[in-house]
Amino acid sequence: METVLIHNISDYLDKEVKLRGWVRNVRSSGKLIFIIIRDGSGELQAIAFKPDLNEETFNKAKSLTLESSLEITGIPKKHPKKQDVFELAVTDIKIIQIAAEYPISKKEHGTDFLLTHRHLWLRSSKQWALMRIRHTVYYAICDFLNNNGFYRFDSPILTPNACEGTTTLFEVPYFDEGTAYLSQSGQLYLENGIMSLGRVYDFGPVFRAEKSKSRKHLTEFWMMDAEAAFVEHNESMQIQEELIRFVLRKVIKDNLADLNILERDVELLRKADAPFKVITHKQAIDLLRDKGINIGYEDDFGAEEETMLTRDLDVPLFIEKWPKSIKAFYMKRDPKDRNLVLGSDLMAPRGFGELIGGSQREDDYHLLKQRMIDEKLPMAQYQWYLDLRLYGSVPHSGFGIGLERLIGWLSGVKHIRETIPFPRMIYRIYP
Amino acid sequence: METVLIHNISDYLDKEVKLRGWVRNVRSSGKLIFIIIRDGSGELQAIAFKPDLNEETFNKAKSLTLESSLEITGIPKKHPKKQDVFELAVTDIKIIQIAAEYPISKKEHGTDFLLTHRHLWLRSSKQWALMRIRHTVYYAICDFLNNNGFYRFDSPILTPNACEGTTTLFEVPYFDEGTAYLSQSGQLYLENGIMSLGRVYDFGPVFRAEKSKSRKHLTEFWMMDAEAAFVEHNESMQIQEELIRFVLRKVIKDNLADLNILERDVELLRKADAPFKVITHKQAIDLLRDKGINIGYEDDFGAEEETMLTRDLDVPLFIEKWPKSIKAFYMKRDPKDRNLVLGSDLMAPRGFGELIGGSQREDDYHLLKQRMIDEKLPMAQYQWYLDLRLYGSVPHSGFGIGLERLIGWLSGVKHIRETIPFPRMIYRIYP
């Protein structure tokens, strides 16, 4: 007899098979015991019918508790009414372990309780669906990049300097070398990688010691940074749009059942699969001022403004050409307006917030050096980065995607702490 | 005119195309200037022939220095003598930047010099080849696991406790929560993931604050940990063997040119694609004692003993069933011998050292708890891990692969610091 996975069960109709897994739920009704089994690949209702079983087997079925582990033998049948749903007519049960009383029940639990029991909470349907979507999104991003000539190029976590400013760095005592800092972005390293490999990306954990408790902040999260030689601002935005579209289609194709478990409005996702909208930062400010917001042409957007700009949109929105004063030192100046940089932020529709930040990079040694001096960066530690502009500098662009925020938009969950197996926040480092 | 990548050049024979890249080398001989161009995808000799060019273009070719960046237009031709080699008959040149005098030359450089100039060293042929192999190995591991029902499940880097002992941990001050530690392995978290997803793996950076300067040690390296429910010791070794074989074949197929750049003996790699050898720890000790080594039955192997066991082998070697006293607390006891655990180490042939460590895990709550008490672990911090044995415990096994060591074996490089873009060692955190 074959041991099979639930997601393959339709291949074994009317043949006796063995499943291995855990009890999601159990209820009895006279001569019938209904056992919901999950095995990591899916879930299925098994029915133990007393007249078909010996007494010992039926008693085993009766003794099952939530999350007990077992091997269950039976015959897969089509559900009498529901299409594409299958049931198992139980023929035998082998109990592996009767679980102790399970702490997570159907009643509402507080956030703190669930986070403290994250190791168990992950078994619930919605968390399981989110982890499956995470898997798809991760590899959809990798596949797109691999298909477009990018090489994986892992940037280091322990770094001697900071990319995004020094107030939110985690510090690590490092032997006799003093202090290392946990990476906030691999970008500077990737700009190096393109000089060897042409197009590169990394995709790993990054860290922000931010004392923010918003639903969009984690202290440890996963980031994909991509960088490409000979790619300029407009082509970079085009690559970003194609990448997001590729991921969107892949998730709708592979994870429709998971999106349904999460009650995501899939029609809204499908509507996002159309040409993205592009406006300049100045146009965005004008739109907000028309709506009565008091905001200046050199201001950044807060969460409220971001929501106003995208809440009525069906498609993602690029905001490009930002004032130099509010963007990072490495962004290339717009040759048409010295006060602007060739950077863009991509915002998800319907107020879900930022998905991507990107820019063309300054490739002129002297302009970049002056920007760094103006920003009072420790120049000795950045000499290697400046070197890249001395030895065969080329026009190049790159962008970064926060994995959890992208999953947040696709899945529709409100708090990104649910999109990562073990979230780390300012008051949360266990388990 | 099309802009093309060098690795596609054979599709454009006798059609004028544009390439963009850097000058690997340049030499002139009378009316001929030979320019080796690299563009990340490959390298190619371009030939500027004075009679075919206007004076300005020929002078541009003459002015090129090592690592200068350029666009070069020309007509791809077959090499007159060498098969599968192509050349470019130059028709035009656009210089992007004449590089400053390049610090890395053909002469031998010391290790410290090369590591300080890692951002430039990565452009050299061998380093470029190693990064391409790294890309292949990373995704070959992922593909194998994805094809075998494993979900990616990213374990956290910032952790409240240690998996492999507490003497080699990097510490990170963490807000009001005290100290966090950089992860040494995601295994304990993965054991949790299987209870939701059945089979899981992570693949990210891990950290060891080891004061070792051996050629096999990095303080930051990439590790894949896999874990599978309902998989026992022997099946786990079978999965490991299939995985290594899958990666080996993929690298030989996709990276033969890179292996040749590295002067790897590919025939030796091909010989490793045969059934792996399996011996017990006791048999390994007997072999060593037969060779005159003074070693006891509860001893671990040093580098010298590892080399003796594998230097004459063509295939990888599993050493299984280790004494409990020298292996981690979480390994399952061998039911046939209470002093042994169901663990295995996989050693590369020809003295290349360990590739994989794995074991079946202890799934009995009371036995595991006693082992943890015996090892004086802080029990409160591990309660979540013990919980997994209370709520539907199942037999399960897992294993871990150090990415850099695997690349070391496949590529044949002596020091694994060359297998990662920016190696971190006890005296090295820059650039």
Short mmCIF file of N, CA, C and O in Angstrom, two decimals, chain B residues 39-149:
data_model
loop_
_atom_site.label_atom_id
_atom_site.label_comp_id
_atom_site.label_asym_id
_atom_site.label_seq_id
_atom_site.Cartn_x
_atom_site.Cartn_y
_atom_site.Cartn_z
N ASP B 39 32.10 41.05 -20.09
CA ASP B 39 30.84 41.79 -19.86
C ASP B 39 29.99 41.15 -18.77
O ASP B 39 28.81 41.45 -18.66
N GLY B 40 30.58 40.27 -17.96
CA GLY B 40 29.81 39.60 -16.92
C GLY B 40 29.29 38.26 -17.38
O GLY B 40 29.23 37.30 -16.61
N SER B 41 28.94 38.17 -18.66
CA SER B 41 28.42 36.89 -19.18
C SER B 41 29.54 36.03 -19.77
O SER B 41 29.37 34.83 -19.95
N GLY B 42 30.66 36.65 -20.11
CA GLY B 42 31.75 35.90 -20.72
C GLY B 42 32.85 36.84 -21.16
O GLY B 42 32.80 38.04 -20.86
N GLU B 43 33.86 36.30 -21.85
CA GLU B 43 34.86 37.19 -22.42
C GLU B 43 35.20 36.82 -23.84
O GLU B 43 34.92 35.70 -24.29
N LEU B 44 35.78 37.78 -24.56
CA LEU B 44 35.91 37.68 -26.01
C LEU B 44 37.08 38.55 -26.44
O LEU B 44 37.30 39.62 -25.89
N GLN B 45 37.80 38.09 -27.46
CA GLN B 45 38.85 38.94 -28.03
C GLN B 45 38.28 39.79 -29.16
O GLN B 45 37.68 39.26 -30.10
N ALA B 46 38.48 41.11 -29.03
CA ALA B 46 38.10 42.02 -30.11
C ALA B 46 39.39 42.47 -30.79
O ALA B 46 40.39 42.71 -30.12
N ILE B 47 39.35 42.57 -32.13
CA ILE B 47 40.55 42.93 -32.87
C ILE B 47 40.31 44.23 -33.65
O ILE B 47 39.40 44.30 -34.48
N ALA B 48 41.11 45.24 -33.29
CA ALA B 48 41.04 46.51 -34.03
C ALA B 48 42.15 46.50 -35.07
O ALA B 48 43.33 46.45 -34.73
N PHE B 49 41.77 46.54 -36.33
CA PHE B 49 42.72 46.44 -37.45
C PHE B 49 42.77 47.81 -38.13
O PHE B 49 41.78 48.28 -38.68
N LYS B 50 43.93 48.45 -38.08
CA LYS B 50 44.06 49.86 -38.48
C LYS B 50 43.48 50.16 -39.86
O LYS B 50 42.71 51.13 -40.00
N PRO B 51 43.78 49.33 -40.86
CA PRO B 51 43.26 49.67 -42.20
C PRO B 51 41.72 49.70 -42.28
O PRO B 51 41.17 50.36 -43.17
N ASP B 52 41.04 48.99 -41.38
CA ASP B 52 39.57 48.95 -41.42
C ASP B 52 38.92 50.12 -40.67
O ASP B 52 37.69 50.25 -40.71
N LEU B 53 39.71 50.90 -39.94
CA LEU B 53 39.13 51.88 -39.02
C LEU B 53 39.58 53.29 -39.33
O LEU B 53 40.66 53.50 -39.87
N ASN B 54 38.73 54.27 -38.95
CA ASN B 54 39.23 55.64 -39.06
C ASN B 54 40.22 55.89 -37.93
O ASN B 54 40.29 55.13 -36.95
N GLU B 55 40.98 56.96 -38.07
CA GLU B 55 42.09 57.19 -37.15
C GLU B 55 41.61 57.37 -35.72
O GLU B 55 42.20 56.86 -34.76
N GLU B 56 40.49 58.07 -35.58
CA GLU B 56 39.96 58.35 -34.24
C GLU B 56 39.63 57.05 -33.51
O GLU B 56 39.97 56.87 -32.34
N THR B 57 38.98 56.14 -34.20
CA THR B 57 38.61 54.87 -33.57
C THR B 57 39.84 54.05 -33.20
O THR B 57 39.94 53.49 -32.11
N PHE B 58 40.82 54.01 -34.12
CA PHE B 58 42.03 53.26 -33.81
C PHE B 58 42.77 53.86 -32.61
O PHE B 58 43.27 53.13 -31.74
N ASN B 59 42.76 55.19 -32.53
CA ASN B 59 43.42 55.85 -31.39
C ASN B 59 42.69 55.56 -30.08
O ASN B 59 43.31 55.43 -29.03
N LYS B 60 41.37 55.47 -30.16
CA LYS B 60 40.61 55.08 -28.96
C LYS B 60 41.04 53.70 -28.48
O LYS B 60 41.26 53.48 -27.30
N ALA B 61 41.16 52.80 -29.42
CA ALA B 61 41.59 51.43 -29.06
C ALA B 61 42.96 51.46 -28.40
O ALA B 61 43.21 50.76 -27.42
N LYS B 62 43.85 52.30 -28.94
CA LYS B 62 45.21 52.40 -28.39
C LYS B 62 45.21 52.98 -26.97
O LYS B 62 46.11 52.68 -26.18
N SER B 63 44.22 53.81 -26.68
CA SER B 63 44.22 54.51 -25.38
C SER B 63 43.66 53.67 -24.24
O SER B 63 43.70 54.08 -23.08
N LEU B 64 43.11 52.52 -24.58
CA LEU B 64 42.42 51.72 -23.55
C LEU B 64 43.40 51.21 -22.50
O LEU B 64 44.52 50.80 -22.81
N THR B 65 42.96 51.24 -21.26
CA THR B 65 43.76 50.69 -20.15
C THR B 65 42.97 49.55 -19.51
O THR B 65 41.77 49.39 -19.77
N LEU B 66 43.64 48.77 -18.68
CA LEU B 66 42.97 47.67 -17.97
C LEU B 66 41.74 48.18 -17.24
O LEU B 66 41.82 49.19 -16.54
N GLU B 67 40.63 47.48 -17.40
CA GLU B 67 39.38 47.76 -16.69
C GLU B 67 38.65 49.01 -17.17
O GLU B 67 37.66 49.41 -16.56
N SER B 68 39.12 49.62 -18.25
CA SER B 68 38.32 50.71 -18.83
C SER B 68 36.97 50.17 -19.28
O SER B 68 36.85 49.01 -19.70
N SER B 69 35.94 50.99 -19.21
CA SER B 69 34.60 50.58 -19.64
C SER B 69 34.31 51.16 -21.01
O SER B 69 34.72 52.28 -21.32
N LEU B 70 33.60 50.39 -21.80
CA LEU B 70 33.37 50.83 -23.19
C LEU B 70 32.17 50.14 -23.82
O LEU B 70 31.69 49.12 -23.33
N GLU B 71 31.70 50.76 -24.91
CA GLU B 71 30.81 50.07 -25.85
C GLU B 71 31.63 49.81 -27.09
O GLU B 71 32.32 50.71 -27.58
N ILE B 72 31.55 48.60 -27.58
CA ILE B 72 32.37 48.27 -28.75
C ILE B 72 31.46 47.62 -29.80
O ILE B 72 30.64 46.77 -29.48
N THR B 73 31.61 48.12 -31.02
CA THR B 73 30.79 47.61 -32.12
C THR B 73 31.68 46.81 -33.04
O THR B 73 32.85 47.16 -33.25
N GLY B 74 31.13 45.72 -33.57
CA GLY B 74 31.95 44.92 -34.46
C GLY B 74 31.18 43.73 -35.01
O GLY B 74 29.98 43.57 -34.76
N ILE B 75 31.91 42.92 -35.75
CA ILE B 75 31.28 41.77 -36.42
C ILE B 75 31.87 40.47 -35.85
O ILE B 75 33.08 40.24 -35.95
N PRO B 76 31.04 39.66 -35.21
CA PRO B 76 31.53 38.40 -34.63
C PRO B 76 31.95 37.41 -35.73
O PRO B 76 31.22 37.23 -36.71
N LYS B 77 33.11 36.82 -35.53
CA LYS B 77 33.65 35.83 -36.47
C LYS B 77 34.07 34.59 -35.70
O LYS B 77 34.43 34.68 -34.53
N LYS B 78 34.10 33.46 -36.40
CA LYS B 78 34.69 32.26 -35.80
C LYS B 78 36.20 32.43 -35.69
O LYS B 78 36.83 32.98 -36.60
N HIS B 79 36.77 31.91 -34.62
CA HIS B 79 38.23 31.91 -34.49
C HIS B 79 38.81 31.04 -35.60
O HIS B 79 38.27 29.95 -35.88
N PRO B 80 39.89 31.50 -36.28
CA PRO B 80 40.40 30.73 -37.42
C PRO B 80 40.83 29.30 -37.06
O PRO B 80 40.77 28.41 -37.90
N LYS B 81 41.25 29.06 -35.81
CA LYS B 81 41.74 27.73 -35.47
C LYS B 81 40.95 27.04 -34.36
O LYS B 81 40.71 25.85 -34.41
N LYS B 82 40.53 27.80 -33.33
CA LYS B 82 39.94 27.16 -32.16
C LYS B 82 38.42 27.00 -32.32
O LYS B 82 37.72 27.95 -32.67
N GLN B 83 37.96 25.79 -31.99
CA GLN B 83 36.52 25.53 -32.11
C GLN B 83 35.76 26.21 -30.97
O GLN B 83 36.27 26.34 -29.85
N ASP B 84 34.54 26.64 -31.25
CA ASP B 84 33.69 27.27 -30.25
C ASP B 84 34.30 28.53 -29.63
O ASP B 84 33.92 28.94 -28.53
N VAL B 85 35.26 29.11 -30.33
CA VAL B 85 35.81 30.39 -29.86
C VAL B 85 35.49 31.43 -30.93
O VAL B 85 35.55 31.15 -32.13
N PHE B 86 35.13 32.63 -30.48
CA PHE B 86 34.72 33.68 -31.42
C PHE B 86 35.54 34.94 -31.18
O PHE B 86 36.08 35.15 -30.10
N GLU B 87 35.62 35.75 -32.19
CA GLU B 87 36.33 37.02 -32.10
C GLU B 87 35.43 38.12 -32.64
O GLU B 87 34.46 37.85 -33.34
N LEU B 88 35.78 39.35 -32.33
CA LEU B 88 35.01 40.48 -32.84
C LEU B 88 35.92 41.34 -33.69
O LEU B 88 36.95 41.83 -33.22
N ALA B 89 35.53 41.53 -34.96
CA ALA B 89 36.26 42.46 -35.83
C ALA B 89 35.70 43.85 -35.55
O ALA B 89 34.56 44.16 -35.92
N VAL B 90 36.49 44.70 -34.91
CA VAL B 90 35.99 45.98 -34.40
C VAL B 90 35.64 46.92 -35.55
O VAL B 90 36.39 47.06 -36.52
N THR B 91 34.47 47.59 -35.43
CA THR B 91 34.10 48.63 -36.39
C THR B 91 34.00 50.00 -35.72
O THR B 91 34.17 51.02 -36.37
N ASP B 92 33.70 50.01 -34.43
CA ASP B 92 33.60 51.31 -33.74
C ASP B 92 33.78 51.11 -32.23
O ASP B 92 33.53 50.02 -31.70
N ILE B 93 34.22 52.15 -31.57
CA ILE B 93 34.43 52.10 -30.13
C ILE B 93 33.86 53.36 -29.50
O ILE B 93 34.10 54.47 -30.00
N LYS B 94 33.12 53.20 -28.41
CA LYS B 94 32.72 54.35 -27.59
C LYS B 94 33.27 54.12 -26.18
O LYS B 94 32.87 53.15 -25.52
N ILE B 95 34.18 54.97 -25.77
CA ILE B 95 34.76 54.81 -24.44
C ILE B 95 33.81 55.38 -23.40
O ILE B 95 33.31 56.51 -23.55
N ILE B 96 33.52 54.61 -22.38
CA ILE B 96 32.70 55.14 -21.28
C ILE B 96 33.62 55.78 -20.24
O ILE B 96 33.42 56.91 -19.84
N GLN B 97 34.63 55.05 -19.81
CA GLN B 97 35.62 55.63 -18.90
C GLN B 97 36.98 54.97 -19.09
O GLN B 97 37.06 53.73 -19.10
N ILE B 98 38.01 55.78 -19.25
CA ILE B 98 39.38 55.26 -19.19
C ILE B 98 39.70 55.06 -17.71
O ILE B 98 39.65 56.00 -16.91
N ALA B 99 39.96 53.80 -17.32
CA ALA B 99 40.18 53.49 -15.91
C ALA B 99 41.51 54.04 -15.42
O ALA B 99 42.50 54.08 -16.18
N ALA B 100 41.54 54.47 -14.16
CA ALA B 100 42.80 54.81 -13.50
C ALA B 100 43.69 53.56 -13.45
O ALA B 100 43.21 52.45 -13.68
N GLU B 101 44.96 53.74 -13.12
CA GLU B 101 45.87 52.59 -13.13
C GLU B 101 45.37 51.51 -12.17
O GLU B 101 45.20 51.75 -10.98
N TYR B 102 45.17 50.33 -12.73
CA TYR B 102 44.47 49.28 -11.99
C TYR B 102 45.44 48.60 -11.02
O TYR B 102 46.52 48.16 -11.43
N PRO B 103 45.05 48.49 -9.74
CA PRO B 103 46.02 47.98 -8.75
C PRO B 103 46.33 46.50 -8.84
O PRO B 103 47.36 46.06 -8.34
N ILE B 104 45.44 45.70 -9.46
CA ILE B 104 45.70 44.27 -9.55
C ILE B 104 46.32 43.96 -10.91
O ILE B 104 45.70 44.21 -11.94
N SER B 105 47.54 43.44 -10.90
CA SER B 105 48.21 43.15 -12.17
C SER B 105 48.44 41.65 -12.28
O SER B 105 47.95 40.87 -11.46
N LYS B 106 49.17 41.24 -13.31
CA LYS B 106 49.39 39.81 -13.50
C LYS B 106 50.35 39.22 -12.49
O LYS B 106 50.43 38.03 -12.31
N LYS B 107 51.18 40.09 -11.86
CA LYS B 107 52.13 39.55 -10.88
C LYS B 107 51.37 38.99 -9.67
O LYS B 107 50.20 39.28 -9.46
N GLU B 108 52.05 38.18 -8.89
CA GLU B 108 51.45 37.59 -7.71
C GLU B 108 51.20 38.67 -6.65
O GLU B 108 52.07 39.50 -6.39
N HIS B 109 50.00 38.64 -6.08
CA HIS B 109 49.72 39.54 -4.97
C HIS B 109 49.56 38.72 -3.70
O HIS B 109 49.12 37.58 -3.75
N GLY B 110 49.88 39.32 -2.57
CA GLY B 110 49.69 38.63 -1.30
C GLY B 110 48.21 38.53 -0.96
O GLY B 110 47.38 39.28 -1.48
N THR B 111 47.89 37.57 -0.09
CA THR B 111 46.51 37.34 0.30
C THR B 111 45.89 38.58 0.93
O THR B 111 44.75 38.96 0.61
N ASP B 112 46.65 39.24 1.80
CA ASP B 112 46.09 40.40 2.48
C ASP B 112 45.75 41.51 1.48
O ASP B 112 44.69 42.13 1.56
N PHE B 113 46.63 41.71 0.51
CA PHE B 113 46.37 42.71 -0.52
C PHE B 113 45.10 42.37 -1.30
O PHE B 113 44.24 43.22 -1.51
N LEU B 114 44.97 41.11 -1.68
CA LEU B 114 43.80 40.72 -2.47
C LEU B 114 42.51 40.85 -1.65
O LEU B 114 41.48 41.29 -2.17
N LEU B 115 42.57 40.48 -0.38
CA LEU B 115 41.36 40.58 0.44
C LEU B 115 40.98 42.04 0.70
O LEU B 115 39.79 42.37 0.74
N THR B 116 41.98 42.90 0.85
CA THR B 116 41.69 44.33 1.02
C THR B 116 41.10 44.92 -0.26
O THR B 116 40.32 45.86 -0.23
N HIS B 117 41.48 44.33 -1.39
CA HIS B 117 40.93 44.77 -2.68
C HIS B 117 39.90 43.77 -3.22
O HIS B 117 39.76 43.61 -4.43
N ARG B 118 39.19 43.13 -2.32
CA ARG B 118 38.20 42.13 -2.74
C ARG B 118 37.22 42.70 -3.76
O ARG B 118 36.79 41.99 -4.68
N HIS B 119 36.86 43.98 -3.60
CA HIS B 119 35.90 44.60 -4.52
C HIS B 119 36.43 44.64 -5.95
O HIS B 119 35.66 44.72 -6.89
N LEU B 120 37.75 44.58 -6.11
CA LEU B 120 38.33 44.53 -7.46
C LEU B 120 38.75 43.11 -7.84
O LEU B 120 38.58 42.68 -8.98
N TRP B 121 39.25 42.37 -6.85
CA TRP B 121 39.70 40.99 -7.08
C TRP B 121 38.58 40.15 -7.70
O TRP B 121 38.84 39.25 -8.52
N LEU B 122 37.33 40.44 -7.31
CA LEU B 122 36.19 39.67 -7.82
C LEU B 122 36.07 39.72 -9.34
O LEU B 122 35.38 38.89 -9.94
N ARG B 123 36.75 40.70 -9.97
CA ARG B 123 36.66 40.79 -11.43
C ARG B 123 37.57 39.78 -12.13
O ARG B 123 37.43 39.57 -13.34
N SER B 124 38.51 39.20 -11.40
CA SER B 124 39.46 38.30 -12.07
C SER B 124 38.78 36.99 -12.46
O SER B 124 37.76 36.61 -11.89
N SER B 125 39.33 36.32 -13.45
CA SER B 125 38.65 35.16 -14.05
C SER B 125 38.27 34.10 -13.04
O SER B 125 37.15 33.58 -13.05
N LYS B 126 39.19 33.75 -12.15
CA LYS B 126 38.91 32.66 -11.21
C LYS B 126 37.81 33.05 -10.23
O LYS B 126 36.94 32.24 -9.90
N GLN B 127 37.85 34.28 -9.77
CA GLN B 127 36.83 34.71 -8.83
C GLN B 127 35.46 34.80 -9.50
O GLN B 127 34.43 34.45 -8.93
N TRP B 128 35.47 35.25 -10.73
CA TRP B 128 34.24 35.31 -11.52
C TRP B 128 33.66 33.90 -11.71
O TRP B 128 32.47 33.66 -11.51
N ALA B 129 34.55 32.96 -12.04
CA ALA B 129 34.11 31.57 -12.21
C ALA B 129 33.53 31.02 -10.91
O ALA B 129 32.51 30.32 -10.91
N LEU B 130 34.17 31.33 -9.79
CA LEU B 130 33.68 30.83 -8.49
C LEU B 130 32.30 31.40 -8.17
O LEU B 130 31.44 30.69 -7.64
N MET B 131 32.06 32.67 -8.48
CA MET B 131 30.74 33.26 -8.20
C MET B 131 29.66 32.62 -9.07
O MET B 131 28.53 32.45 -8.64
N ARG B 132 30.03 32.27 -10.30
CA ARG B 132 29.06 31.60 -11.17
C ARG B 132 28.74 30.19 -10.65
O ARG B 132 27.59 29.73 -10.70
N ILE B 133 29.76 29.51 -10.16
CA ILE B 133 29.53 28.17 -9.58
C ILE B 133 28.66 28.31 -8.33
O ILE B 133 27.74 27.52 -8.10
N ARG B 134 28.94 29.32 -7.52
CA ARG B 134 28.14 29.56 -6.32
C ARG B 134 26.65 29.71 -6.67
O ARG B 134 25.78 29.12 -6.03
N HIS B 135 26.37 30.49 -7.71
CA HIS B 135 24.99 30.66 -8.17
C HIS B 135 24.37 29.31 -8.52
O HIS B 135 23.25 28.99 -8.08
N THR B 136 25.08 28.52 -9.28
CA THR B 136 24.55 27.21 -9.69
C THR B 136 24.30 26.32 -8.47
O THR B 136 23.24 25.68 -8.37
N VAL B 137 25.27 26.26 -7.57
CA VAL B 137 25.14 25.36 -6.42
C VAL B 137 23.95 25.79 -5.55
O VAL B 137 23.15 24.95 -5.12
N TYR B 138 23.83 27.11 -5.33
CA TYR B 138 22.72 27.59 -4.50
C TYR B 138 21.38 27.10 -5.06
O TYR B 138 20.57 26.51 -4.35
N TYR B 139 21.16 27.34 -6.35
CA TYR B 139 19.85 27.00 -6.91
C TYR B 139 19.70 25.52 -7.20
O TYR B 139 18.57 25.02 -7.24
N ALA B 140 20.78 24.80 -7.38
CA ALA B 140 20.66 23.34 -7.52
C ALA B 140 20.13 22.75 -6.20
O ALA B 140 19.26 21.88 -6.20
N ILE B 141 20.65 23.24 -5.08
CA ILE B 141 20.15 22.77 -3.78
C ILE B 141 18.67 23.12 -3.63
O ILE B 141 17.85 22.27 -3.27
N CYS B 142 18.32 24.36 -3.94
CA CYS B 142 16.91 24.78 -3.83
C CYS B 142 16.01 23.95 -4.75
O CYS B 142 14.94 23.49 -4.33
N ASP B 143 16.44 23.78 -6.00
CA ASP B 143 15.62 23.03 -6.95
C ASP B 143 15.39 21.60 -6.48
O ASP B 143 14.27 21.09 -6.55
N PHE B 144 16.45 20.96 -6.01
CA PHE B 144 16.29 19.58 -5.54
C PHE B 144 15.26 19.53 -4.41
O PHE B 144 14.36 18.68 -4.40
N LEU B 145 15.39 20.43 -3.46
CA LEU B 145 14.47 20.42 -2.31
C LEU B 145 13.05 20.77 -2.74
O LEU B 145 12.09 20.11 -2.33
N ASN B 146 12.91 21.79 -3.59
CA ASN B 146 11.57 22.16 -4.05
C ASN B 146 10.91 21.00 -4.80
O ASN B 146 9.70 20.78 -4.68
N ASN B 147 11.70 20.26 -5.57
CA ASN B 147 11.16 19.12 -6.31
C ASN B 147 10.81 17.94 -5.40
O ASN B 147 10.15 17.00 -5.84
N ASN B 148 11.30 17.97 -4.17
CA ASN B 148 11.06 16.86 -3.25
C ASN B 148 10.16 17.25 -2.08
O ASN B 148 10.23 16.65 -1.00
N GLY B 149 9.31 18.24 -2.32
CA GLY B 149 8.25 18.54 -1.36
C GLY B 149 8.66 19.39 -0.17
O GLY B 149 7.91 19.51 0.80
#
